[in-house]
Amino acid sequence: MTQSITLRGTPASVAGALPAPGDRLPDFTLTGTDLGDRHLADFAGQRKILNIFPSLDTPTCALSVKRFNADVEALDNVALLQVSADLPFAHSRFCSAEGLANGVTLSMMRDKSFAEDYGVLMADGPMAGLCARAVVVADADDRVLHSELVGEISDEPDYAAALAALAG
């Protein structure tokens, strides 16, 4: 399945299908800031927010990482997974510089199948190969409660809808 988004009004294709409410989250192997592999099972029993974005080096991506980090501070049993193609060193540097400690940043540097499996791989356009902006919220059993593929990549996700999904 191919979906379409825009980058400042210019169409871009996104390969795959974002997990929909009721689906189970696909497993993944991503790279943490310690360069170790991280898997979905590492967050077993926790509710999850996956904030998926192209790169920390863009203003909207940086804003979404900071915003979700602040939003989950008061929540219990929530794993905030911030996923992009950025290298783990960039993730670590950004979170350290911004004083962010409430999320786990994960890189798809070794395995691009995450972007395909989660339906966020930009297939063409100037950002081809990076993740489209998306949010997936799941319960402690890895069932999707909410998902959003942001239609215009420079727009922020709907934070309120993502957090409301956790409230049930």
PDB file of C-alpha atoms in Angstrom:
ATOM      1  CA  MET A   1       0.000   0.000   0.000  1.00  0.00           C
ATOM      2  CA  THR A   2       1.260   3.464  -0.830  1.00  0.00           C
ATOM      3  CA  GLN A   3       0.081   6.572   0.958  1.00  0.00           C
ATOM      4  CA  SER A   4       0.723  10.176   0.049  1.00  0.00           C
ATOM      5  CA  ILE A   5       1.938  13.035   2.217  1.00  0.00           C
ATOM      6  CA  THR A   6       3.331  16.426   1.320  1.00  0.00           C
ATOM      7  CA  LEU A   7       6.543  18.249   2.059  1.00  0.00           C
ATOM      8  CA  ARG A   8       5.687  21.952   1.992  1.00  0.00           C
ATOM      9  CA  GLY A   9       2.970  21.141  -0.509  1.00  0.00           C
ATOM     10  CA  THR A  10       5.040  18.838  -2.745  1.00  0.00           C
ATOM     11  CA  PRO A  11       3.622  15.275  -2.809  1.00  0.00           C
ATOM     12  CA  ALA A  12       5.737  12.380  -1.536  1.00  0.00           C
ATOM     13  CA  SER A  13       4.865   8.689  -1.357  1.00  0.00           C
ATOM     14  CA  VAL A  14       5.023   6.668   1.836  1.00  0.00           C
ATOM     15  CA  ALA A  15       5.391   2.897   1.493  1.00  0.00           C
ATOM     16  CA  GLY A  16       3.316   0.535   3.594  1.00  0.00           C
ATOM     17  CA  ALA A  17       0.453   0.995   5.998  1.00  0.00           C
ATOM     18  CA  LEU A  18       0.618   2.575   9.417  1.00  0.00           C
ATOM     19  CA  PRO A  19      -0.609   0.192  12.130  1.00  0.00           C
ATOM     20  CA  ALA A  20      -4.296   0.919  12.745  1.00  0.00           C
ATOM     21  CA  PRO A  21      -6.264   0.833  16.001  1.00  0.00           C
ATOM     22  CA  GLY A  22      -6.744  -2.788  17.024  1.00  0.00           C
ATOM     23  CA  ASP A  23      -3.599  -4.008  15.227  1.00  0.00           C
ATOM     24  CA  ARG A  24      -0.658  -5.448  17.123  1.00  0.00           C
ATOM     25  CA  LEU A  25       2.566  -3.474  16.923  1.00  0.00           C
ATOM     26  CA  PRO A  26       5.121  -5.078  14.601  1.00  0.00           C
ATOM     27  CA  ASP A  27       8.329  -6.146  16.313  1.00  0.00           C
ATOM     28  CA  PHE A  28      11.431  -4.096  15.591  1.00  0.00           C
ATOM     29  CA  THR A  29      15.174  -3.990  16.042  1.00  0.00           C
ATOM     30  CA  LEU A  30      16.390  -0.426  16.484  1.00  0.00           C
ATOM     31  CA  THR A  31      19.608   1.017  17.874  1.00  0.00           C
ATOM     32  CA  GLY A  32      19.751   2.791  21.226  1.00  0.00           C
ATOM     33  CA  THR A  33      22.143   5.554  22.255  1.00  0.00           C
ATOM     34  CA  ASP A  34      24.405   2.878  23.774  1.00  0.00           C
ATOM     35  CA  LEU A  35      24.623   1.316  20.264  1.00  0.00           C
ATOM     36  CA  GLY A  36      22.809  -1.765  21.563  1.00  0.00           C
ATOM     37  CA  ASP A  37      19.827  -3.347  19.870  1.00  0.00           C
ATOM     38  CA  ARG A  38      16.402  -2.518  21.269  1.00  0.00           C
ATOM     39  CA  HIS A  39      13.295  -4.559  20.531  1.00  0.00           C
ATOM     40  CA  LEU A  40       9.591  -4.109  21.162  1.00  0.00           C
ATOM     41  CA  ALA A  41       9.857  -6.787  23.887  1.00  0.00           C
ATOM     42  CA  ASP A  42      12.214  -4.491  25.842  1.00  0.00           C
ATOM     43  CA  PHE A  43       9.141  -2.377  26.614  1.00  0.00           C
ATOM     44  CA  ALA A  44       6.799  -5.262  27.499  1.00  0.00           C
ATOM     45  CA  GLY A  45       4.030  -4.403  29.917  1.00  0.00           C
ATOM     46  CA  GLN A  46       4.287  -0.666  29.275  1.00  0.00           C
ATOM     47  CA  ARG A  47       1.945   1.544  27.307  1.00  0.00           C
ATOM     48  CA  LYS A  48       3.771   3.069  24.383  1.00  0.00           C
ATOM     49  CA  ILE A  49       3.925   6.273  22.393  1.00  0.00           C
ATOM     50  CA  LEU A  50       6.009   5.946  19.251  1.00  0.00           C
ATOM     51  CA  ASN A  51       6.917   9.414  18.027  1.00  0.00           C
ATOM     52  CA  ILE A  52       8.320   8.747  14.549  1.00  0.00           C
ATOM     53  CA  PHE A  53       9.973  11.565  12.619  1.00  0.00           C
ATOM     54  CA  PRO A  54      12.491  12.297   9.839  1.00  0.00           C
ATOM     55  CA  SER A  55      15.369  13.977  11.723  1.00  0.00           C
ATOM     56  CA  LEU A  56      16.149  15.886  14.898  1.00  0.00           C
ATOM     57  CA  ASP A  57      17.840  18.445  12.671  1.00  0.00           C
ATOM     58  CA  THR A  58      14.503  19.889  11.593  1.00  0.00           C
ATOM     59  CA  PRO A  59      12.547  22.331  13.765  1.00  0.00           C
ATOM     60  CA  THR A  60       9.262  20.404  13.801  1.00  0.00           C
ATOM     61  CA  CYS A  61      10.963  17.126  14.693  1.00  0.00           C
ATOM     62  CA  ALA A  62      12.915  18.747  17.514  1.00  0.00           C
ATOM     63  CA  LEU A  63       9.723  20.355  18.784  1.00  0.00           C
ATOM     64  CA  SER A  64       7.800  17.071  18.783  1.00  0.00           C
ATOM     65  CA  VAL A  65      10.560  15.299  20.719  1.00  0.00           C
ATOM     66  CA  LYS A  66      10.597  18.055  23.353  1.00  0.00           C
ATOM     67  CA  ARG A  67       6.801  18.253  23.538  1.00  0.00           C
ATOM     68  CA  PHE A  68       6.223  14.511  23.982  1.00  0.00           C
ATOM     69  CA  ASN A  69       9.068  14.374  26.507  1.00  0.00           C
ATOM     70  CA  ALA A  70       7.285  17.021  28.604  1.00  0.00           C
ATOM     71  CA  ASP A  71       3.839  15.466  28.105  1.00  0.00           C
ATOM     72  CA  VAL A  72       4.805  11.993  29.385  1.00  0.00           C
ATOM     73  CA  GLU A  73       6.558  13.277  32.496  1.00  0.00           C
ATOM     74  CA  ALA A  74       3.381  13.012  34.581  1.00  0.00           C
ATOM     75  CA  LEU A  75       2.221   9.684  33.099  1.00  0.00           C
ATOM     76  CA  ASP A  76       2.754   6.280  34.667  1.00  0.00           C
ATOM     77  CA  ASN A  77       3.871   3.156  32.845  1.00  0.00           C
ATOM     78  CA  VAL A  78       4.408   4.847  29.477  1.00  0.00           C
ATOM     79  CA  ALA A  79       7.423   4.183  27.267  1.00  0.00           C
ATOM     80  CA  LEU A  80       8.045   7.125  24.953  1.00  0.00           C
ATOM     81  CA  LEU A  81       9.937   5.805  21.942  1.00  0.00           C
ATOM     82  CA  GLN A  82      11.351   8.560  19.730  1.00  0.00           C
ATOM     83  CA  VAL A  83      12.343   6.983  16.395  1.00  0.00           C
ATOM     84  CA  SER A  84      14.233   8.416  13.422  1.00  0.00           C
ATOM     85  CA  ALA A  85      17.066   7.671  11.017  1.00  0.00           C
ATOM     86  CA  ASP A  86      19.381   9.983  12.980  1.00  0.00           C
ATOM     87  CA  LEU A  87      22.490   8.338  14.375  1.00  0.00           C
ATOM     88  CA  PRO A  88      22.412   7.434  18.085  1.00  0.00           C
ATOM     89  CA  PHE A  89      25.150  10.039  18.657  1.00  0.00           C
ATOM     90  CA  ALA A  90      22.844  12.777  17.375  1.00  0.00           C
ATOM     91  CA  HIS A  91      20.017  11.489  19.572  1.00  0.00           C
ATOM     92  CA  SER A  92      22.266  11.511  22.621  1.00  0.00           C
ATOM     93  CA  ARG A  93      23.674  14.965  21.862  1.00  0.00           C
ATOM     94  CA  PHE A  94      20.212  16.453  21.292  1.00  0.00           C
ATOM     95  CA  CYS A  95      18.657  14.994  24.449  1.00  0.00           C
ATOM     96  CA  SER A  96      21.651  16.026  26.538  1.00  0.00           C
ATOM     97  CA  ALA A  97      21.624  19.584  25.183  1.00  0.00           C
ATOM     98  CA  GLU A  98      17.875  19.903  25.745  1.00  0.00           C
ATOM     99  CA  GLY A  99      17.845  18.171  29.158  1.00  0.00           C
ATOM    100  CA  LEU A 100      15.420  15.482  27.972  1.00  0.00           C
ATOM    101  CA  ALA A 101      15.209  12.332  30.062  1.00  0.00           C
ATOM    102  CA  ASN A 102      11.656  10.980  29.702  1.00  0.00           C
ATOM    103  CA  GLY A 103      11.952   9.172  26.390  1.00  0.00           C
ATOM    104  CA  VAL A 104      14.051   6.549  24.678  1.00  0.00           C
ATOM    105  CA  THR A 105      15.560   7.638  21.375  1.00  0.00           C
ATOM    106  CA  LEU A 106      15.988   4.913  18.802  1.00  0.00           C
ATOM    107  CA  SER A 107      17.737   4.922  15.448  1.00  0.00           C
ATOM    108  CA  MET A 108      16.948   2.827  12.397  1.00  0.00           C
ATOM    109  CA  MET A 109      20.587   3.141  11.263  1.00  0.00           C
ATOM    110  CA  ARG A 110      21.107  -0.632  11.028  1.00  0.00           C
ATOM    111  CA  ASP A 111      17.675  -1.775   9.953  1.00  0.00           C
ATOM    112  CA  LYS A 112      15.414   0.208   7.656  1.00  0.00           C
ATOM    113  CA  SER A 113      12.695  -2.461   7.898  1.00  0.00           C
ATOM    114  CA  PHE A 114      11.188  -0.550  10.829  1.00  0.00           C
ATOM    115  CA  ALA A 115      10.072   2.209   8.450  1.00  0.00           C
ATOM    116  CA  GLU A 116       8.602  -0.331   6.033  1.00  0.00           C
ATOM    117  CA  ASP A 117       6.889  -2.402   8.763  1.00  0.00           C
ATOM    118  CA  TYR A 118       5.368   0.688  10.358  1.00  0.00           C
ATOM    119  CA  GLY A 119       4.280   2.218   7.038  1.00  0.00           C
ATOM    120  CA  VAL A 120       6.374   5.367   7.397  1.00  0.00           C
ATOM    121  CA  LEU A 121       9.131   4.922   4.786  1.00  0.00           C
ATOM    122  CA  MET A 122       9.256   7.920   2.471  1.00  0.00           C
ATOM    123  CA  ALA A 123       9.658   6.214  -0.887  1.00  0.00           C
ATOM    124  CA  ASP A 124      10.415   9.265  -3.020  1.00  0.00           C
ATOM    125  CA  GLY A 125      11.039  12.969  -2.878  1.00  0.00           C
ATOM    126  CA  PRO A 126      13.957  14.826  -1.309  1.00  0.00           C
ATOM    127  CA  MET A 127      13.620  12.952   2.000  1.00  0.00           C
ATOM    128  CA  ALA A 128      13.347   9.457   0.486  1.00  0.00           C
ATOM    129  CA  GLY A 129      14.642   6.805   2.854  1.00  0.00           C
ATOM    130  CA  LEU A 130      13.691   8.714   6.000  1.00  0.00           C
ATOM    131  CA  CYS A 131      10.613   8.222   8.167  1.00  0.00           C
ATOM    132  CA  ALA A 132       7.497  10.258   7.590  1.00  0.00           C
ATOM    133  CA  ARG A 133       6.086  12.005  10.663  1.00  0.00           C
ATOM    134  CA  ALA A 134       3.747   9.674  12.544  1.00  0.00           C
ATOM    135  CA  VAL A 135       2.540   8.792  16.020  1.00  0.00           C
ATOM    136  CA  VAL A 136       1.436   5.349  17.146  1.00  0.00           C
ATOM    137  CA  VAL A 137       0.008   4.780  20.634  1.00  0.00           C
ATOM    138  CA  ALA A 138      -0.360   1.263  22.039  1.00  0.00           C
ATOM    139  CA  ASP A 139      -1.528  -0.338  25.245  1.00  0.00           C
ATOM    140  CA  ALA A 140       0.615  -2.527  27.512  1.00  0.00           C
ATOM    141  CA  ASP A 141      -0.251  -5.549  25.347  1.00  0.00           C
ATOM    142  CA  ASP A 142       1.036  -3.833  22.172  1.00  0.00           C
ATOM    143  CA  ARG A 143      -2.439  -3.238  20.713  1.00  0.00           C
ATOM    144  CA  VAL A 144      -2.665  -0.002  18.784  1.00  0.00           C
ATOM    145  CA  LEU A 145      -5.017   2.536  20.359  1.00  0.00           C
ATOM    146  CA  HIS A 146      -4.282   5.473  18.050  1.00  0.00           C
ATOM    147  CA  SER A 147      -2.225   6.159  14.953  1.00  0.00           C
ATOM    148  CA  GLU A 148      -1.612   9.247  12.864  1.00  0.00           C
ATOM    149  CA  LEU A 149       0.394   9.734   9.704  1.00  0.00           C
ATOM    150  CA  VAL A 150       0.820  13.500   9.557  1.00  0.00           C
ATOM    151  CA  GLY A 151      -0.282  14.628   6.086  1.00  0.00           C
ATOM    152  CA  GLU A 152       2.103  17.581   5.796  1.00  0.00           C
ATOM    153  CA  ILE A 153       5.559  16.681   7.056  1.00  0.00           C
ATOM    154  CA  SER A 154       6.240  20.187   8.374  1.00  0.00           C
ATOM    155  CA  ASP A 155       3.120  20.034  10.603  1.00  0.00           C
ATOM    156  CA  GLU A 156       3.174  18.801  14.192  1.00  0.00           C
ATOM    157  CA  PRO A 157       1.266  15.673  15.181  1.00  0.00           C
ATOM    158  CA  ASP A 158      -1.973  15.842  17.165  1.00  0.00           C
ATOM    159  CA  TYR A 159      -0.482  15.590  20.662  1.00  0.00           C
ATOM    160  CA  ALA A 160      -3.867  15.806  22.379  1.00  0.00           C
ATOM    161  CA  ALA A 161      -5.291  12.863  20.408  1.00  0.00           C
ATOM    162  CA  ALA A 162      -2.255  10.724  21.190  1.00  0.00           C
ATOM    163  CA  LEU A 163      -2.451  11.466  24.912  1.00  0.00           C
ATOM    164  CA  ALA A 164      -6.239  11.029  24.968  1.00  0.00           C
ATOM    165  CA  ALA A 165      -5.779   7.501  23.565  1.00  0.00           C
ATOM    166  CA  LEU A 166      -3.746   6.624  26.657  1.00  0.00           C
ATOM    167  CA  ALA A 167      -6.512   7.932  28.917  1.00  0.00           C
ATOM    168  CA  GLY A 168      -8.855   5.461  27.262  1.00  0.00           C
TER     169      GLY A 168
END
